[in-house]
Amino acid sequence: MERHVALVTGASSGIGEQTALELLRRGFTVYGAARRVDRMSAIVDAGGHAIAMDVTDDASVGAAVDRIMADEGRIDVLVNNAGYGSYGALEDVPIEEARRQFEVNVFGLARITQLVLPGMRARRSGTIVNISSIGGRIYEPLGSWYHATKFAVEGLSDSLRVELEPHGIRVVVIQPGAIRTEWNGISRRSAIERSGDTAYAAQARALVRALEAADASSAASEPHVVAATIAKAATARRPRTRYATPVSAKFIVGLRRVLPDRVFDLVIRSVFAPTKAELAEQRAAEPPAAAPAGRREADPDRAAA
């Protein structure tokens, strides 16, 4: 019996690494892809393959897919896991960083999918697993660009699911909640780097505190929990369209579904609220407001004209 072939992006750590290892345990031929091949030794040691791929580099993506097709002749499962979280107030985040967030989290995912689809269509079978987030259903202050990318992944996946169903290809969305990975530290650092000394500093510190508390709580899970859910979706005869994981993520997504926007806003504000001391410190550090235009002193150069 022919072994199914899986390609997992972002496989150098966290959810991607654990997903590759879980699929190997389930009998798949697995190719883990990431920019740094040296960080995928666990996958190689377990019998998988490590290939270099930068999802923002079209030549890199094409070369990786071509290699797998040359070696195996097929890709049965694509796990689009590569992505990162970049936080900071919208006012503070350079538009170049916003574009990079979309290049990695959305356009990279879409390009890889484009390249694997012809083979899947030819066989009239295949599964695309897109790693979104509960952030594709909820929102946080200072997370506008990150959440925008995950909302985009959700919409893309829904359209793709209906588009590909006549061709025998399944599309599944995974919505992880609080998972203890490198993602968390990167996200927290970006919030402070972008907004830690701006008008949003108190909110940045509150965000970091809330994310740290989520990591430390019993509601957070290890990456292997998400990996098991991905493997379940990849091997099910009729997978669900969405899997929120762990249990705490299901609760949050369910809460968002039933609460009106204004009520959910209150919930979010309470979770990410700065302390009174932080707000007072921030106000004290803010420069005085500019005088109204009508009361400004005359420009001496203009007055002399």
PDB file of C-alpha atoms in Angstrom:
ATOM      1  CA  MET A   1       0.000   0.000   0.000  1.00  0.00           C
ATOM      2  CA  GLU A   2       1.347   3.419  -1.014  1.00  0.00           C
ATOM      3  CA  ARG A   3       2.209   5.724   1.855  1.00  0.00           C
ATOM      4  CA  HIS A   4       0.550   9.108   1.850  1.00  0.00           C
ATOM      5  CA  VAL A   5       2.865  12.093   1.498  1.00  0.00           C
ATOM      6  CA  ALA A   6       2.541  15.189   3.680  1.00  0.00           C
ATOM      7  CA  LEU A   7       4.203  18.592   3.421  1.00  0.00           C
ATOM      8  CA  VAL A   8       4.282  20.617   6.650  1.00  0.00           C
ATOM      9  CA  THR A   9       5.476  24.222   6.522  1.00  0.00           C
ATOM     10  CA  GLY A  10       6.940  26.063   9.492  1.00  0.00           C
ATOM     11  CA  ALA A  11       8.266  22.731  10.748  1.00  0.00           C
ATOM     12  CA  SER A  12      11.364  23.938  12.587  1.00  0.00           C
ATOM     13  CA  SER A  13       9.618  24.242  15.956  1.00  0.00           C
ATOM     14  CA  GLY A  14       6.336  24.222  17.843  1.00  0.00           C
ATOM     15  CA  ILE A  15       3.159  23.090  16.138  1.00  0.00           C
ATOM     16  CA  GLY A  16       4.838  22.417  12.784  1.00  0.00           C
ATOM     17  CA  GLU A  17       7.542  20.199  14.247  1.00  0.00           C
ATOM     18  CA  GLN A  18       5.089  18.247  16.372  1.00  0.00           C
ATOM     19  CA  THR A  19       2.698  17.834  13.426  1.00  0.00           C
ATOM     20  CA  ALA A  20       5.470  16.379  11.261  1.00  0.00           C
ATOM     21  CA  LEU A  21       6.408  13.931  14.028  1.00  0.00           C
ATOM     22  CA  GLU A  22       2.773  12.935  14.602  1.00  0.00           C
ATOM     23  CA  LEU A  23       2.182  12.266  10.903  1.00  0.00           C
ATOM     24  CA  LEU A  24       5.362  10.183  10.795  1.00  0.00           C
ATOM     25  CA  ARG A  25       4.011   8.090  13.665  1.00  0.00           C
ATOM     26  CA  ARG A  26       0.832   7.570  11.651  1.00  0.00           C
ATOM     27  CA  GLY A  27       2.733   6.173   8.668  1.00  0.00           C
ATOM     28  CA  PHE A  28       3.013   9.226   6.412  1.00  0.00           C
ATOM     29  CA  THR A  29       6.017  10.121   4.341  1.00  0.00           C
ATOM     30  CA  VAL A  30       6.663  13.596   5.730  1.00  0.00           C
ATOM     31  CA  TYR A  31       8.542  16.585   4.384  1.00  0.00           C
ATOM     32  CA  GLY A  32       9.114  19.327   6.930  1.00  0.00           C
ATOM     33  CA  ALA A  33       9.801  22.740   5.421  1.00  0.00           C
ATOM     34  CA  ALA A  34      11.331  25.814   7.036  1.00  0.00           C
ATOM     35  CA  ARG A  35      13.975  28.438   6.371  1.00  0.00           C
ATOM     36  CA  ARG A  36      16.452  26.737   8.702  1.00  0.00           C
ATOM     37  CA  VAL A  37      16.985  23.084   7.834  1.00  0.00           C
ATOM     38  CA  ASP A  38      19.375  22.621  10.774  1.00  0.00           C
ATOM     39  CA  ARG A  39      16.475  23.088  13.206  1.00  0.00           C
ATOM     40  CA  MET A  40      14.568  20.086  11.817  1.00  0.00           C
ATOM     41  CA  SER A  41      16.911  17.341  12.993  1.00  0.00           C
ATOM     42  CA  ALA A  42      14.167  15.752  15.122  1.00  0.00           C
ATOM     43  CA  ILE A  43      12.097  15.193  11.984  1.00  0.00           C
ATOM     44  CA  VAL A  44      15.027  13.693  10.089  1.00  0.00           C
ATOM     45  CA  ASP A  45      15.928  11.475  13.046  1.00  0.00           C
ATOM     46  CA  ALA A  46      12.334  10.188  13.097  1.00  0.00           C
ATOM     47  CA  GLY A  47      12.517   9.209   9.417  1.00  0.00           C
ATOM     48  CA  GLY A  48      11.200  12.371   7.774  1.00  0.00           C
ATOM     49  CA  HIS A  49      12.743  14.777   5.277  1.00  0.00           C
ATOM     50  CA  ALA A  50      13.827  18.376   5.879  1.00  0.00           C
ATOM     51  CA  ILE A  51      13.732  20.869   3.028  1.00  0.00           C
ATOM     52  CA  ALA A  52      14.595  24.558   2.930  1.00  0.00           C
ATOM     53  CA  MET A  53      11.684  26.862   2.184  1.00  0.00           C
ATOM     54  CA  ASP A  54      10.996  30.560   2.631  1.00  0.00           C
ATOM     55  CA  VAL A  55       7.271  31.014   2.042  1.00  0.00           C
ATOM     56  CA  THR A  56       7.837  34.609   0.887  1.00  0.00           C
ATOM     57  CA  ASP A  57      10.276  33.497  -1.839  1.00  0.00           C
ATOM     58  CA  ASP A  58       8.474  32.114  -4.878  1.00  0.00           C
ATOM     59  CA  ALA A  59      11.568  30.352  -6.219  1.00  0.00           C
ATOM     60  CA  SER A  60      12.149  28.675  -2.844  1.00  0.00           C
ATOM     61  CA  VAL A  61       8.557  27.447  -2.642  1.00  0.00           C
ATOM     62  CA  GLY A  62       8.592  26.184  -6.215  1.00  0.00           C
ATOM     63  CA  ALA A  63      11.865  24.326  -5.753  1.00  0.00           C
ATOM     64  CA  ALA A  64      10.591  22.593  -2.605  1.00  0.00           C
ATOM     65  CA  VAL A  65       7.355  21.427  -4.228  1.00  0.00           C
ATOM     66  CA  ASP A  66       9.223  20.307  -7.362  1.00  0.00           C
ATOM     67  CA  ARG A  67      11.596  18.217  -5.253  1.00  0.00           C
ATOM     68  CA  ILE A  68       8.780  16.432  -3.442  1.00  0.00           C
ATOM     69  CA  MET A  69       6.951  15.731  -6.689  1.00  0.00           C
ATOM     70  CA  ALA A  70      10.173  14.405  -8.241  1.00  0.00           C
ATOM     71  CA  ASP A  71      10.884  12.178  -5.226  1.00  0.00           C
ATOM     72  CA  GLU A  72       7.353  10.982  -4.447  1.00  0.00           C
ATOM     73  CA  GLY A  73       5.147  11.873  -7.409  1.00  0.00           C
ATOM     74  CA  ARG A  74       2.439  13.222  -5.114  1.00  0.00           C
ATOM     75  CA  ILE A  75       1.494  15.386  -2.147  1.00  0.00           C
ATOM     76  CA  ASP A  76      -1.585  14.096  -0.356  1.00  0.00           C
ATOM     77  CA  VAL A  77      -1.682  16.470   2.612  1.00  0.00           C
ATOM     78  CA  LEU A  78      -0.500  20.077   2.823  1.00  0.00           C
ATOM     79  CA  VAL A  79      -0.315  21.598   6.296  1.00  0.00           C
ATOM     80  CA  ASN A  80       0.039  25.361   5.937  1.00  0.00           C
ATOM     81  CA  ASN A  81       1.522  26.132   9.334  1.00  0.00           C
ATOM     82  CA  ALA A  82       4.165  28.782   8.587  1.00  0.00           C
ATOM     83  CA  GLY A  83       3.275  32.099  10.163  1.00  0.00           C
ATOM     84  CA  TYR A  84       4.068  34.503  12.954  1.00  0.00           C
ATOM     85  CA  GLY A  85       2.425  37.041  15.242  1.00  0.00           C
ATOM     86  CA  SER A  86       3.369  40.701  15.066  1.00  0.00           C
ATOM     87  CA  TYR A  87       1.734  43.059  17.529  1.00  0.00           C
ATOM     88  CA  GLY A  88       1.665  46.800  18.130  1.00  0.00           C
ATOM     89  CA  ALA A  89      -0.832  49.609  17.727  1.00  0.00           C
ATOM     90  CA  LEU A  90      -1.866  50.129  14.114  1.00  0.00           C
ATOM     91  CA  GLU A  91      -0.603  53.709  14.403  1.00  0.00           C
ATOM     92  CA  ASP A  92       2.859  52.461  15.426  1.00  0.00           C
ATOM     93  CA  VAL A  93       3.427  49.513  13.067  1.00  0.00           C
ATOM     94  CA  PRO A  94       5.283  50.430   9.853  1.00  0.00           C
ATOM     95  CA  ILE A  95       3.312  49.513   6.764  1.00  0.00           C
ATOM     96  CA  GLU A  96       6.297  47.435   5.593  1.00  0.00           C
ATOM     97  CA  GLU A  97       5.848  45.181   8.632  1.00  0.00           C
ATOM     98  CA  ALA A  98       2.120  44.926   7.936  1.00  0.00           C
ATOM     99  CA  ARG A  99       2.880  43.812   4.375  1.00  0.00           C
ATOM    100  CA  ARG A 100       5.395  41.241   5.611  1.00  0.00           C
ATOM    101  CA  GLN A 101       2.761  39.847   7.985  1.00  0.00           C
ATOM    102  CA  PHE A 102       0.434  39.301   5.022  1.00  0.00           C
ATOM    103  CA  GLU A 103       3.239  37.939   2.830  1.00  0.00           C
ATOM    104  CA  VAL A 104       4.015  35.220   5.380  1.00  0.00           C
ATOM    105  CA  ASN A 105       0.608  34.443   6.864  1.00  0.00           C
ATOM    106  CA  VAL A 106      -1.606  34.771   3.777  1.00  0.00           C
ATOM    107  CA  PHE A 107       0.201  35.041   0.440  1.00  0.00           C
ATOM    108  CA  GLY A 108       2.812  32.413   1.319  1.00  0.00           C
ATOM    109  CA  LEU A 109       0.031  30.011   2.285  1.00  0.00           C
ATOM    110  CA  ALA A 110      -1.859  30.741  -0.925  1.00  0.00           C
ATOM    111  CA  ARG A 111       1.189  30.286  -3.186  1.00  0.00           C
ATOM    112  CA  ILE A 112       2.108  26.887  -1.777  1.00  0.00           C
ATOM    113  CA  THR A 113      -1.510  25.820  -2.131  1.00  0.00           C
ATOM    114  CA  GLN A 114      -1.530  26.912  -5.776  1.00  0.00           C
ATOM    115  CA  LEU A 115       1.483  24.731  -6.502  1.00  0.00           C
ATOM    116  CA  VAL A 116       0.185  21.534  -4.874  1.00  0.00           C
ATOM    117  CA  LEU A 117      -3.341  21.744  -6.293  1.00  0.00           C
ATOM    118  CA  PRO A 118      -2.672  20.510  -9.863  1.00  0.00           C
ATOM    119  CA  GLY A 119      -1.425  17.144  -8.568  1.00  0.00           C
ATOM    120  CA  MET A 120      -4.296  16.823  -6.119  1.00  0.00           C
ATOM    121  CA  ARG A 121      -6.830  17.632  -8.833  1.00  0.00           C
ATOM    122  CA  ALA A 122      -5.276  15.053 -11.153  1.00  0.00           C
ATOM    123  CA  ARG A 123      -5.750  12.370  -8.465  1.00  0.00           C
ATOM    124  CA  ARG A 124      -9.077  13.839  -7.332  1.00  0.00           C
ATOM    125  CA  SER A 125      -7.952  13.601  -3.722  1.00  0.00           C
ATOM    126  CA  GLY A 126      -6.021  15.594  -1.165  1.00  0.00           C
ATOM    127  CA  THR A 127      -6.356  17.581   2.030  1.00  0.00           C
ATOM    128  CA  ILE A 128      -5.336  21.185   2.665  1.00  0.00           C
ATOM    129  CA  VAL A 129      -5.015  21.994   6.383  1.00  0.00           C
ATOM    130  CA  ASN A 130      -4.717  25.721   7.045  1.00  0.00           C
ATOM    131  CA  ILE A 131      -3.528  26.738  10.498  1.00  0.00           C
ATOM    132  CA  SER A 132      -5.511  29.793  11.463  1.00  0.00           C
ATOM    133  CA  SER A 133      -6.090  30.740  15.100  1.00  0.00           C
ATOM    134  CA  ILE A 134      -8.890  31.664  17.446  1.00  0.00           C
ATOM    135  CA  GLY A 135      -7.514  35.049  16.350  1.00  0.00           C
ATOM    136  CA  GLY A 136      -9.370  34.427  13.088  1.00  0.00           C
ATOM    137  CA  ARG A 137     -12.603  34.656  15.068  1.00  0.00           C
ATOM    138  CA  ILE A 138     -11.804  37.072  17.910  1.00  0.00           C
ATOM    139  CA  TYR A 139      -9.706  40.222  18.279  1.00  0.00           C
ATOM    140  CA  GLU A 140      -7.292  41.916  20.675  1.00  0.00           C
ATOM    141  CA  PRO A 141      -6.043  45.471  21.111  1.00  0.00           C
ATOM    142  CA  LEU A 142      -2.692  46.049  19.387  1.00  0.00           C
ATOM    143  CA  GLY A 143      -3.273  42.954  17.260  1.00  0.00           C
ATOM    144  CA  SER A 144      -4.997  44.497  14.254  1.00  0.00           C
ATOM    145  CA  TRP A 145      -2.527  43.365  11.580  1.00  0.00           C
ATOM    146  CA  TYR A 146      -2.116  39.854  12.968  1.00  0.00           C
ATOM    147  CA  HIS A 147      -5.870  39.349  13.303  1.00  0.00           C
ATOM    148  CA  ALA A 148      -6.401  40.761   9.824  1.00  0.00           C
ATOM    149  CA  THR A 149      -4.181  38.007   8.411  1.00  0.00           C
ATOM    150  CA  LYS A 150      -6.018  35.277  10.305  1.00  0.00           C
ATOM    151  CA  PHE A 151      -9.447  36.598   9.319  1.00  0.00           C
ATOM    152  CA  ALA A 152      -8.120  36.499   5.754  1.00  0.00           C
ATOM    153  CA  VAL A 153      -7.031  32.861   6.147  1.00  0.00           C
ATOM    154  CA  GLU A 154     -10.517  31.985   7.396  1.00  0.00           C
ATOM    155  CA  GLY A 155     -12.237  33.627   4.432  1.00  0.00           C
ATOM    156  CA  LEU A 156      -9.766  32.183   1.941  1.00  0.00           C
ATOM    157  CA  SER A 157     -10.279  28.701   3.384  1.00  0.00           C
ATOM    158  CA  ASP A 158     -14.071  28.903   3.261  1.00  0.00           C
ATOM    159  CA  SER A 159     -14.062  29.925  -0.394  1.00  0.00           C
ATOM    160  CA  LEU A 160     -11.427  27.331  -1.230  1.00  0.00           C
ATOM    161  CA  ARG A 161     -13.372  24.555   0.492  1.00  0.00           C
ATOM    162  CA  VAL A 162     -16.400  25.075  -1.763  1.00  0.00           C
ATOM    163  CA  GLU A 163     -14.217  25.678  -4.808  1.00  0.00           C
ATOM    164  CA  LEU A 164     -12.281  22.433  -4.429  1.00  0.00           C
ATOM    165  CA  GLU A 165     -15.025  20.084  -3.237  1.00  0.00           C
ATOM    166  CA  PRO A 166     -16.038  19.117  -6.825  1.00  0.00           C
ATOM    167  CA  HIS A 167     -12.405  18.066  -7.406  1.00  0.00           C
ATOM    168  CA  GLY A 168     -12.284  15.726  -4.418  1.00  0.00           C
ATOM    169  CA  ILE A 169     -10.024  18.000  -2.332  1.00  0.00           C
ATOM    170  CA  ARG A 170     -10.845  18.815   1.290  1.00  0.00           C
ATOM    171  CA  VAL A 171      -9.997  22.056   3.099  1.00  0.00           C
ATOM    172  CA  VAL A 172      -9.818  22.205   6.885  1.00  0.00           C
ATOM    173  CA  VAL A 173      -9.145  25.107   9.256  1.00  0.00           C
ATOM    174  CA  ILE A 174      -7.396  24.583  12.590  1.00  0.00           C
ATOM    175  CA  GLN A 175      -7.924  27.272  15.250  1.00  0.00           C
ATOM    176  CA  PRO A 176      -5.354  26.943  18.046  1.00  0.00           C
ATOM    177  CA  GLY A 177      -5.842  28.889  21.244  1.00  0.00           C
ATOM    178  CA  ALA A 178      -3.203  29.394  23.925  1.00  0.00           C
ATOM    179  CA  ILE A 179      -0.301  27.110  22.965  1.00  0.00           C
ATOM    180  CA  ARG A 180       3.148  27.266  24.559  1.00  0.00           C
ATOM    181  CA  THR A 181       5.444  27.941  21.591  1.00  0.00           C
ATOM    182  CA  GLU A 182       8.028  30.472  20.394  1.00  0.00           C
ATOM    183  CA  TRP A 183       5.131  32.407  18.834  1.00  0.00           C
ATOM    184  CA  ASN A 184       4.175  33.831  22.211  1.00  0.00           C
ATOM    185  CA  GLY A 185       7.543  35.363  23.021  1.00  0.00           C
ATOM    186  CA  ILE A 186       7.900  36.859  19.538  1.00  0.00           C
ATOM    187  CA  SER A 187       4.427  38.416  19.762  1.00  0.00           C
ATOM    188  CA  ARG A 188       5.043  39.923  23.185  1.00  0.00           C
ATOM    189  CA  ARG A 189       8.390  41.391  22.167  1.00  0.00           C
ATOM    190  CA  SER A 190       6.922  42.948  19.033  1.00  0.00           C
ATOM    191  CA  ALA A 191       4.215  44.729  21.051  1.00  0.00           C
ATOM    192  CA  ILE A 192       6.802  46.337  23.327  1.00  0.00           C
ATOM    193  CA  GLU A 193       9.204  47.138  20.487  1.00  0.00           C
ATOM    194  CA  ARG A 194       6.482  48.867  18.459  1.00  0.00           C
ATOM    195  CA  SER A 195       4.349  50.508  21.152  1.00  0.00           C
ATOM    196  CA  GLY A 196       6.260  50.280  24.428  1.00  0.00           C
ATOM    197  CA  ASP A 197       7.141  53.964  24.449  1.00  0.00           C
ATOM    198  CA  THR A 198       4.235  55.481  22.519  1.00  0.00           C
ATOM    199  CA  ALA A 199       0.763  56.683  23.452  1.00  0.00           C
ATOM    200  CA  TYR A 200      -0.192  52.992  23.588  1.00  0.00           C
ATOM    201  CA  ALA A 201       2.495  51.964  26.094  1.00  0.00           C
ATOM    202  CA  ALA A 202       0.075  51.117  28.916  1.00  0.00           C
ATOM    203  CA  GLN A 203      -1.962  48.940  26.570  1.00  0.00           C
ATOM    204  CA  ALA A 204       1.204  47.240  25.312  1.00  0.00           C
ATOM    205  CA  ARG A 205       2.219  46.312  28.855  1.00  0.00           C
ATOM    206  CA  ALA A 206      -1.306  45.091  29.604  1.00  0.00           C
ATOM    207  CA  LEU A 207      -1.273  42.954  26.448  1.00  0.00           C
ATOM    208  CA  VAL A 208       2.045  41.383  27.399  1.00  0.00           C
ATOM    209  CA  ARG A 209       0.758  40.658  30.880  1.00  0.00           C
ATOM    210  CA  ALA A 210      -2.407  39.006  29.510  1.00  0.00           C
ATOM    211  CA  LEU A 211      -0.442  36.871  27.027  1.00  0.00           C
ATOM    212  CA  GLU A 212       1.988  35.793  29.742  1.00  0.00           C
ATOM    213  CA  ALA A 213      -0.923  34.846  32.011  1.00  0.00           C
ATOM    214  CA  ALA A 214      -2.512  32.823  29.207  1.00  0.00           C
ATOM    215  CA  ASP A 215       0.748  30.918  28.705  1.00  0.00           C
ATOM    216  CA  ALA A 216       1.021  30.123  32.394  1.00  0.00           C
ATOM    217  CA  SER A 217      -2.615  29.121  32.861  1.00  0.00           C
ATOM    218  CA  SER A 218      -4.001  25.601  32.915  1.00  0.00           C
ATOM    219  CA  ALA A 219      -6.007  26.533  29.808  1.00  0.00           C
ATOM    220  CA  ALA A 220      -2.823  26.608  27.705  1.00  0.00           C
ATOM    221  CA  SER A 221      -1.606  23.444  25.991  1.00  0.00           C
ATOM    222  CA  GLU A 222       1.568  22.073  24.453  1.00  0.00           C
ATOM    223  CA  PRO A 223       2.039  21.946  20.653  1.00  0.00           C
ATOM    224  CA  HIS A 224       1.464  18.184  20.476  1.00  0.00           C
ATOM    225  CA  VAL A 225      -2.215  18.765  21.344  1.00  0.00           C
ATOM    226  CA  VAL A 226      -2.677  20.797  18.171  1.00  0.00           C
ATOM    227  CA  ALA A 227      -0.592  18.295  16.198  1.00  0.00           C
ATOM    228  CA  ALA A 228      -2.948  15.485  17.210  1.00  0.00           C
ATOM    229  CA  THR A 229      -5.921  17.546  16.009  1.00  0.00           C
ATOM    230  CA  ILE A 230      -4.208  18.254  12.679  1.00  0.00           C
ATOM    231  CA  ALA A 231      -3.428  14.558  12.198  1.00  0.00           C
ATOM    232  CA  LYS A 232      -7.032  13.695  13.031  1.00  0.00           C
ATOM    233  CA  ALA A 233      -8.279  16.133  10.390  1.00  0.00           C
ATOM    234  CA  ALA A 234      -5.748  14.875   7.831  1.00  0.00           C
ATOM    235  CA  THR A 235      -6.802  11.234   8.237  1.00  0.00           C
ATOM    236  CA  ALA A 236     -10.579  11.578   8.719  1.00  0.00           C
ATOM    237  CA  ARG A 237     -12.836  10.325   5.932  1.00  0.00           C
ATOM    238  CA  ARG A 238     -15.038  13.372   6.371  1.00  0.00           C
ATOM    239  CA  PRO A 239     -13.226  15.981   8.485  1.00  0.00           C
ATOM    240  CA  ARG A 240     -15.024  18.902  10.055  1.00  0.00           C
ATOM    241  CA  THR A 241     -14.535  22.260   8.371  1.00  0.00           C
ATOM    242  CA  ARG A 242     -12.993  23.705  11.568  1.00  0.00           C
ATOM    243  CA  TYR A 243     -11.284  22.407  14.671  1.00  0.00           C
ATOM    244  CA  ALA A 244     -10.721  24.745  17.616  1.00  0.00           C
ATOM    245  CA  THR A 245      -8.156  23.328  20.040  1.00  0.00           C
ATOM    246  CA  PRO A 246      -7.595  22.912  22.994  1.00  0.00           C
ATOM    247  CA  VAL A 247     -10.865  22.924  24.961  1.00  0.00           C
ATOM    248  CA  SER A 248     -10.325  26.516  26.097  1.00  0.00           C
ATOM    249  CA  ALA A 249     -10.194  27.589  22.431  1.00  0.00           C
ATOM    250  CA  LYS A 250     -13.560  25.941  21.773  1.00  0.00           C
ATOM    251  CA  PHE A 251     -15.025  27.889  24.688  1.00  0.00           C
ATOM    252  CA  ILE A 252     -13.667  31.238  23.433  1.00  0.00           C
ATOM    253  CA  VAL A 253     -14.855  30.664  19.859  1.00  0.00           C
ATOM    254  CA  GLY A 254     -18.262  29.626  21.180  1.00  0.00           C
ATOM    255  CA  LEU A 255     -18.443  32.730  23.348  1.00  0.00           C
ATOM    256  CA  ARG A 256     -17.698  34.936  20.360  1.00  0.00           C
ATOM    257  CA  ARG A 257     -20.442  33.223  18.409  1.00  0.00           C
ATOM    258  CA  VAL A 258     -23.170  34.034  20.931  1.00  0.00           C
ATOM    259  CA  LEU A 259     -22.153  37.421  22.339  1.00  0.00           C
ATOM    260  CA  PRO A 260     -23.004  40.687  20.555  1.00  0.00           C
ATOM    261  CA  ASP A 261     -20.031  42.809  19.485  1.00  0.00           C
ATOM    262  CA  ARG A 262     -20.408  45.404  22.250  1.00  0.00           C
ATOM    263  CA  VAL A 263     -20.614  42.753  24.937  1.00  0.00           C
ATOM    264  CA  PHE A 264     -17.566  40.943  23.558  1.00  0.00           C
ATOM    265  CA  ASP A 265     -15.775  44.304  23.454  1.00  0.00           C
ATOM    266  CA  LEU A 266     -16.342  44.553  27.215  1.00  0.00           C
ATOM    267  CA  VAL A 267     -14.874  41.083  27.708  1.00  0.00           C
ATOM    268  CA  ILE A 268     -11.797  41.927  25.651  1.00  0.00           C
ATOM    269  CA  ARG A 269     -11.302  45.275  27.390  1.00  0.00           C
ATOM    270  CA  SER A 270     -11.475  43.616  30.798  1.00  0.00           C
ATOM    271  CA  VAL A 271      -8.876  40.974  29.846  1.00  0.00           C
ATOM    272  CA  PHE A 272      -6.445  43.484  28.345  1.00  0.00           C
ATOM    273  CA  ALA A 273      -7.082  46.443  30.656  1.00  0.00           C
ATOM    274  CA  PRO A 274      -4.059  48.488  31.826  1.00  0.00           C
ATOM    275  CA  THR A 275      -3.805  49.194  35.537  1.00  0.00           C
ATOM    276  CA  LYS A 276      -4.586  52.658  36.893  1.00  0.00           C
ATOM    277  CA  ALA A 277      -0.905  53.133  37.669  1.00  0.00           C
ATOM    278  CA  GLU A 278       0.073  52.259  34.087  1.00  0.00           C
ATOM    279  CA  LEU A 279      -2.480  54.684  32.685  1.00  0.00           C
ATOM    280  CA  ALA A 280      -1.329  57.459  35.034  1.00  0.00           C
ATOM    281  CA  GLU A 281       2.314  56.866  34.113  1.00  0.00           C
ATOM    282  CA  GLN A 282       1.479  56.966  30.437  1.00  0.00           C
ATOM    283  CA  ARG A 283      -0.513  60.212  30.723  1.00  0.00           C
ATOM    284  CA  ALA A 284       2.325  61.823  32.657  1.00  0.00           C
ATOM    285  CA  ALA A 285       4.770  60.880  29.904  1.00  0.00           C
ATOM    286  CA  GLU A 286       2.622  62.151  27.047  1.00  0.00           C
ATOM    287  CA  PRO A 287       3.660  65.511  25.536  1.00  0.00           C
ATOM    288  CA  PRO A 288       1.203  68.401  25.995  1.00  0.00           C
ATOM    289  CA  ALA A 289      -1.405  68.770  23.300  1.00  0.00           C
ATOM    290  CA  ALA A 290      -0.695  71.295  20.570  1.00  0.00           C
ATOM    291  CA  ALA A 291      -2.510  74.606  20.782  1.00  0.00           C
ATOM    292  CA  PRO A 292      -5.628  74.926  18.585  1.00  0.00           C
ATOM    293  CA  ALA A 293      -4.800  76.211  15.142  1.00  0.00           C
ATOM    294  CA  GLY A 294      -6.651  79.493  15.683  1.00  0.00           C
ATOM    295  CA  ARG A 295      -4.609  80.350  18.808  1.00  0.00           C
ATOM    296  CA  ARG A 296      -1.112  79.583  17.517  1.00  0.00           C
ATOM    297  CA  GLU A 297       1.403  82.406  17.407  1.00  0.00           C
ATOM    298  CA  ALA A 298       1.839  83.952  14.020  1.00  0.00           C
ATOM    299  CA  ASP A 299       4.695  82.702  11.886  1.00  0.00           C
ATOM    300  CA  PRO A 300       7.099  85.660  11.790  1.00  0.00           C
ATOM    301  CA  ASP A 301       8.135  84.875   8.224  1.00  0.00           C
ATOM    302  CA  ARG A 302       4.531  84.872   7.056  1.00  0.00           C
ATOM    303  CA  ALA A 303       3.778  88.031   9.060  1.00  0.00           C
ATOM    304  CA  ALA A 304       6.610  89.823   7.318  1.00  0.00           C
ATOM    305  CA  ALA A 305       5.469  88.810   3.871  1.00  0.00           C
TER     306      ALA A 305
END
